[in-house]
Amino acid sequence: MGFEKFGRISFTAQTKVAAFVDHLERGEVVASRCTQCGARYFPPRADCYRCLSDKVVLEPIQGTGRLVSFTTANYAPTGFEADVPYTLAMAEFDGLKVFGRMSKEVPEQELAVGLPVRLKVVRMPDGQLSYEFVKA
Amino acid sequence: MAKDVAIIGVGQSAFVRGYEGSIRELAFEAFREAMADAGITVKDIDASVICSAPEYDKQRSPSGLIAEYLGLNPQPTFCLETICSSSSMGLRAGYSLIKSGLHDIVVVLGFQKMSEISSADSQERMGRGADIMWESPFGTMMPAYYAMHARAHFARYGTTEKDLALIRVKSAKYGALNEKAVYRKGLNLEQVLTSEYISTPLKKFDCCANADGASCLILARAEKAKEISQKPVWILGLGAASAPMTLTGREDLTGLSCAREAARQAYAMAGVGPKDIDVAEVHDCFTIAELMAYEDLGFAEPGKGAELIREGETYVEGRIPVNVDGGLLSKGHPIGATGGSQIRTIVLQLRGEAGPVQVKGAEIGLVHNIGGVGIYGAVTILGR
């Protein structure tokens, strides 16, 4: 349990990387690193497929990333209608790609592939935790 | 170029909004046509592969129900799902059942009654055709994912919204000629460019039409095919591949790696290259998907796909006609039926039975069918 607190609507309650949410509580967005072979993953994984180890640690993604792509959705799936329009985006941080939403504080005309961004944890009015991209 | 397994019968229901019948009756429409086309009876069939994305079905385990209604008991049947590429993967399974020696004649039946559930529920379920743990919680949908590919392609290669609109204008021209298409109106460039944004930069007319529909393919071992059919179309090359479901696992967003890999396999198996293809059906669930397919299949170099449509090379009279049946954009996209419908189009082209959109002298055709946003890729090469 615990992972149901992630995102506007979570479809998963149980995962071995539920500590991801504890890190969000502390203001951190974490990736996983395999302590056996050093492979880093985002989204974080409990298991390393490269060396089959399950000895992983969660480490914060820091610094500035660059926008890989983005889109502003004018329609939403069931349960997300109140958020429309919202911008989905992917950014790359030191070799790790992260998928999420762009902060509504960033004006749409400023969005561009390559835009420097950083990660910011957000708490929703209903207590759900997530993260978004803000301008670096 | 081995000719071991042939397609001896093809059928397709009309693709419509809100089919007025049950899934069994919908499936039967395609089955009836394919059986008449092949000139065989149910006793001749050894097995059936039923293709559907079951999240749209109220019926659980639909293969049991469909096989019964088609009169295909006690022959073995099973369901195959790779979302939108289900029936191309069904063809792959059918080919394998025959090539392995298990069976002589196999039916591949794809269907989807999208209208069984509401449009919003459909979008929500489509969103869950992505990583439900890490991406769906942000409110993802198919148009948004493809829109992100479009934006990346624009940024890297200078492709424009107008280039994408040109693809829809082509599909609308041919959709209007296809009696089985759900969207039969022509569209001009301005109409496409001024339609509302669904997920930027994709607009309403960059997105395919939802539809209910069914498709049916009948496959036979070479000896049987020659005995039964005057016009067998041979499966010359099969390619299939996968890519990470999670978008963050992808190398880049300017193409689909599963399509590139499936194409490489299919060309190698058939012993042909992109220049040998006379006519193609590609998975244009969105205009950007067709553009990426031009490049992933080698019809154009990476980044040069837009030139093909700007120069009209993918029209019937062009260098490599693509989706001249209206494509998913105008014909409609009933998930489980789509691949079978694309294959049917190419079979008709190779037989010279494609009517007003016939590509003169077509001998080798290609089908590109993608499941989800590039999760599953299937490329099939067919020949006379």
PDB file of C-alpha atoms in Angstrom, chain A:
ATOM      1  CA  MET A   1       0.000   0.000   0.000  1.00  0.00           C
ATOM      2  CA  GLY A   2       1.000   3.633  -0.252  1.00  0.00           C
ATOM      3  CA  PHE A   3       1.468   4.048  -3.965  1.00  0.00           C
ATOM      4  CA  GLU A   4      -2.202   4.969  -4.433  1.00  0.00           C
ATOM      5  CA  LYS A   5      -1.202   8.445  -3.271  1.00  0.00           C
ATOM      6  CA  PHE A   6       0.764   9.025  -6.486  1.00  0.00           C
ATOM      7  CA  GLY A   7      -0.765  11.162  -9.224  1.00  0.00           C
ATOM      8  CA  ARG A   8      -4.196  12.624  -9.922  1.00  0.00           C
ATOM      9  CA  ILE A   9      -5.570   9.082 -10.075  1.00  0.00           C
ATOM     10  CA  SER A  10      -3.445   6.060  -9.218  1.00  0.00           C
ATOM     11  CA  PHE A  11      -4.213   2.702 -10.774  1.00  0.00           C
ATOM     12  CA  THR A  12      -1.676   0.855  -8.627  1.00  0.00           C
ATOM     13  CA  ALA A  13      -1.623   0.551  -4.831  1.00  0.00           C
ATOM     14  CA  GLN A  14       1.051  -2.027  -4.223  1.00  0.00           C
ATOM     15  CA  THR A  15       4.597  -1.920  -5.519  1.00  0.00           C
ATOM     16  CA  LYS A  16       8.001  -2.630  -4.059  1.00  0.00           C
ATOM     17  CA  VAL A  17       9.017   0.917  -4.963  1.00  0.00           C
ATOM     18  CA  ALA A  18       6.165   2.536  -2.994  1.00  0.00           C
ATOM     19  CA  ALA A  19       8.862   4.485  -1.128  1.00  0.00           C
ATOM     20  CA  PHE A  20       8.780   6.722  -4.210  1.00  0.00           C
ATOM     21  CA  VAL A  21       5.805   8.407  -2.515  1.00  0.00           C
ATOM     22  CA  ASP A  22       7.723   8.842   0.769  1.00  0.00           C
ATOM     23  CA  HIS A  23      10.390  10.661  -1.205  1.00  0.00           C
ATOM     24  CA  LEU A  24       7.735  12.872  -2.800  1.00  0.00           C
ATOM     25  CA  GLU A  25       6.612  13.746   0.757  1.00  0.00           C
ATOM     26  CA  ARG A  26      10.164  14.998   1.326  1.00  0.00           C
ATOM     27  CA  GLY A  27      10.144  17.000  -1.883  1.00  0.00           C
ATOM     28  CA  GLU A  28      12.270  14.560  -3.902  1.00  0.00           C
ATOM     29  CA  VAL A  29      11.645  12.757  -7.196  1.00  0.00           C
ATOM     30  CA  VAL A  30      13.764   9.624  -7.192  1.00  0.00           C
ATOM     31  CA  ALA A  31      15.186   7.189  -9.728  1.00  0.00           C
ATOM     32  CA  SER A  32      16.551   3.745  -8.886  1.00  0.00           C
ATOM     33  CA  ARG A  33      20.174   2.627  -9.096  1.00  0.00           C
ATOM     34  CA  CYS A  34      21.252  -1.003  -9.035  1.00  0.00           C
ATOM     35  CA  THR A  35      23.924  -1.419  -6.378  1.00  0.00           C
ATOM     36  CA  GLN A  36      25.316  -4.491  -8.170  1.00  0.00           C
ATOM     37  CA  CYS A  37      25.876  -3.221 -11.715  1.00  0.00           C
ATOM     38  CA  GLY A  38      25.200   0.505 -11.377  1.00  0.00           C
ATOM     39  CA  ALA A  39      22.322   0.687 -13.910  1.00  0.00           C
ATOM     40  CA  ARG A  40      20.015   3.658 -13.294  1.00  0.00           C
ATOM     41  CA  TYR A  41      16.321   3.617 -14.130  1.00  0.00           C
ATOM     42  CA  PHE A  42      13.411   5.976 -14.321  1.00  0.00           C
ATOM     43  CA  PRO A  43      10.716   5.108 -13.563  1.00  0.00           C
ATOM     44  CA  PRO A  44      12.344   3.391 -10.575  1.00  0.00           C
ATOM     45  CA  ARG A  45      12.389  -0.409 -10.573  1.00  0.00           C
ATOM     46  CA  ALA A  46      12.632  -2.961  -7.774  1.00  0.00           C
ATOM     47  CA  ASP A  47      14.568  -5.307 -10.056  1.00  0.00           C
ATOM     48  CA  CYS A  48      17.489  -4.831 -12.439  1.00  0.00           C
ATOM     49  CA  TYR A  49      16.913  -6.659 -15.720  1.00  0.00           C
ATOM     50  CA  ARG A  50      20.541  -6.223 -16.728  1.00  0.00           C
ATOM     51  CA  CYS A  51      22.057  -8.210 -13.840  1.00  0.00           C
ATOM     52  CA  LEU A  52      18.852  -9.636 -12.256  1.00  0.00           C
ATOM     53  CA  SER A  53      19.690  -8.120  -8.875  1.00  0.00           C
ATOM     54  CA  ASP A  54      17.006  -6.766  -6.562  1.00  0.00           C
ATOM     55  CA  LYS A  55      19.465  -4.677  -4.577  1.00  0.00           C
ATOM     56  CA  VAL A  56      18.463  -1.207  -5.656  1.00  0.00           C
ATOM     57  CA  VAL A  57      18.547   2.195  -3.999  1.00  0.00           C
ATOM     58  CA  LEU A  58      16.380   5.228  -4.686  1.00  0.00           C
ATOM     59  CA  GLU A  59      18.232   8.466  -5.400  1.00  0.00           C
ATOM     60  CA  PRO A  60      16.917  11.975  -6.128  1.00  0.00           C
ATOM     61  CA  ILE A  61      16.978  13.281  -9.692  1.00  0.00           C
ATOM     62  CA  GLN A  62      18.695  16.614  -9.405  1.00  0.00           C
ATOM     63  CA  GLY A  63      19.611  19.540 -11.577  1.00  0.00           C
ATOM     64  CA  THR A  64      18.309  20.695 -14.893  1.00  0.00           C
ATOM     65  CA  GLY A  65      16.733  18.610 -17.620  1.00  0.00           C
ATOM     66  CA  ARG A  66      15.743  19.450 -21.165  1.00  0.00           C
ATOM     67  CA  LEU A  67      12.311  19.065 -22.659  1.00  0.00           C
ATOM     68  CA  VAL A  68      12.194  16.176 -25.152  1.00  0.00           C
ATOM     69  CA  SER A  69       8.591  16.768 -26.192  1.00  0.00           C
ATOM     70  CA  PHE A  70       5.251  18.027 -24.921  1.00  0.00           C
ATOM     71  CA  THR A  71       1.574  18.304 -25.834  1.00  0.00           C
ATOM     72  CA  THR A  72      -1.352  20.242 -24.465  1.00  0.00           C
ATOM     73  CA  ALA A  73      -4.402  18.030 -24.132  1.00  0.00           C
ATOM     74  CA  ASN A  74      -7.795  19.661 -24.659  1.00  0.00           C
ATOM     75  CA  TYR A  75      -9.619  16.434 -23.887  1.00  0.00           C
ATOM     76  CA  ALA A  76      -9.059  14.095 -21.000  1.00  0.00           C
ATOM     77  CA  PRO A  77      -9.802  10.527 -20.058  1.00  0.00           C
ATOM     78  CA  THR A  78     -12.450   9.773 -17.454  1.00  0.00           C
ATOM     79  CA  GLY A  79     -11.519  11.269 -14.092  1.00  0.00           C
ATOM     80  CA  PHE A  80      -9.159  13.926 -15.457  1.00  0.00           C
ATOM     81  CA  GLU A  81     -11.731  16.234 -17.098  1.00  0.00           C
ATOM     82  CA  ALA A  82     -11.429  18.993 -14.469  1.00  0.00           C
ATOM     83  CA  ASP A  83      -7.738  19.470 -15.287  1.00  0.00           C
ATOM     84  CA  VAL A  84      -8.224  20.309 -18.985  1.00  0.00           C
ATOM     85  CA  PRO A  85      -6.276  21.828 -20.623  1.00  0.00           C
ATOM     86  CA  TYR A  86      -3.057  20.345 -19.277  1.00  0.00           C
ATOM     87  CA  THR A  87       0.356  19.800 -20.776  1.00  0.00           C
ATOM     88  CA  LEU A  88       2.016  16.385 -20.761  1.00  0.00           C
ATOM     89  CA  ALA A  89       5.745  16.389 -21.264  1.00  0.00           C
ATOM     90  CA  MET A  90       8.907  14.350 -21.198  1.00  0.00           C
ATOM     91  CA  ALA A  91      12.313  15.706 -20.199  1.00  0.00           C
ATOM     92  CA  GLU A  92      15.768  14.186 -20.039  1.00  0.00           C
ATOM     93  CA  PHE A  93      17.950  14.584 -16.935  1.00  0.00           C
ATOM     94  CA  ASP A  94      21.509  13.334 -17.300  1.00  0.00           C
ATOM     95  CA  GLY A  95      20.525  10.327 -19.400  1.00  0.00           C
ATOM     96  CA  LEU A  96      17.266   9.574 -17.560  1.00  0.00           C
ATOM     97  CA  LYS A  97      13.970  10.447 -19.199  1.00  0.00           C
ATOM     98  CA  VAL A  98      11.077  11.520 -16.965  1.00  0.00           C
ATOM     99  CA  PHE A  99       7.409  11.682 -18.009  1.00  0.00           C
ATOM    100  CA  GLY A 100       4.997  14.047 -16.295  1.00  0.00           C
ATOM    101  CA  ARG A 101       3.005  17.237 -16.508  1.00  0.00           C
ATOM    102  CA  MET A 102       4.282  20.722 -17.188  1.00  0.00           C
ATOM    103  CA  SER A 103       3.425  23.314 -14.547  1.00  0.00           C
ATOM    104  CA  LYS A 104       0.537  25.546 -15.577  1.00  0.00           C
ATOM    105  CA  GLU A 105       2.732  28.462 -14.476  1.00  0.00           C
ATOM    106  CA  VAL A 106       4.787  28.094 -17.664  1.00  0.00           C
ATOM    107  CA  PRO A 107       3.044  30.016 -20.480  1.00  0.00           C
ATOM    108  CA  GLU A 108       2.333  27.806 -23.480  1.00  0.00           C
ATOM    109  CA  GLN A 109       4.186  30.135 -25.894  1.00  0.00           C
ATOM    110  CA  GLU A 110       7.385  29.571 -23.917  1.00  0.00           C
ATOM    111  CA  LEU A 111       7.266  25.803 -24.344  1.00  0.00           C
ATOM    112  CA  ALA A 112       9.809  24.409 -26.781  1.00  0.00           C
ATOM    113  CA  VAL A 113      11.758  21.207 -27.268  1.00  0.00           C
ATOM    114  CA  GLY A 114      15.088  21.721 -25.488  1.00  0.00           C
ATOM    115  CA  LEU A 115      13.666  24.111 -22.849  1.00  0.00           C
ATOM    116  CA  PRO A 116      15.622  23.719 -19.557  1.00  0.00           C
ATOM    117  CA  VAL A 117      13.360  22.425 -16.790  1.00  0.00           C
ATOM    118  CA  ARG A 118      13.588  21.099 -13.268  1.00  0.00           C
ATOM    119  CA  LEU A 119      11.320  18.870 -11.202  1.00  0.00           C
ATOM    120  CA  LYS A 120       8.987  20.189  -8.525  1.00  0.00           C
ATOM    121  CA  VAL A 121       6.868  18.074  -6.194  1.00  0.00           C
ATOM    122  CA  VAL A 122       3.221  19.094  -5.971  1.00  0.00           C
ATOM    123  CA  ARG A 123       0.554  18.237  -3.405  1.00  0.00           C
ATOM    124  CA  MET A 124      -3.000  18.286  -4.701  1.00  0.00           C
ATOM    125  CA  PRO A 125      -5.953  19.603  -2.669  1.00  0.00           C
ATOM    126  CA  ASP A 126      -7.100  16.037  -1.972  1.00  0.00           C
ATOM    127  CA  GLY A 127      -3.661  15.073  -0.621  1.00  0.00           C
ATOM    128  CA  GLN A 128      -2.478  13.203  -3.715  1.00  0.00           C
ATOM    129  CA  LEU A 129       1.220  13.712  -4.464  1.00  0.00           C
ATOM    130  CA  SER A 130       2.801  14.226  -7.848  1.00  0.00           C
ATOM    131  CA  TYR A 131       5.538  16.169  -9.572  1.00  0.00           C
ATOM    132  CA  GLU A 132       5.648  18.561 -12.476  1.00  0.00           C
ATOM    133  CA  PHE A 133       8.165  20.323 -14.671  1.00  0.00           C
ATOM    134  CA  VAL A 134       8.926  23.985 -14.052  1.00  0.00           C
ATOM    135  CA  LYS A 135      11.273  26.316 -15.927  1.00  0.00           C
ATOM    136  CA  ALA A 136      14.850  25.980 -14.697  1.00  0.00           C
TER     137      ALA A 136
END
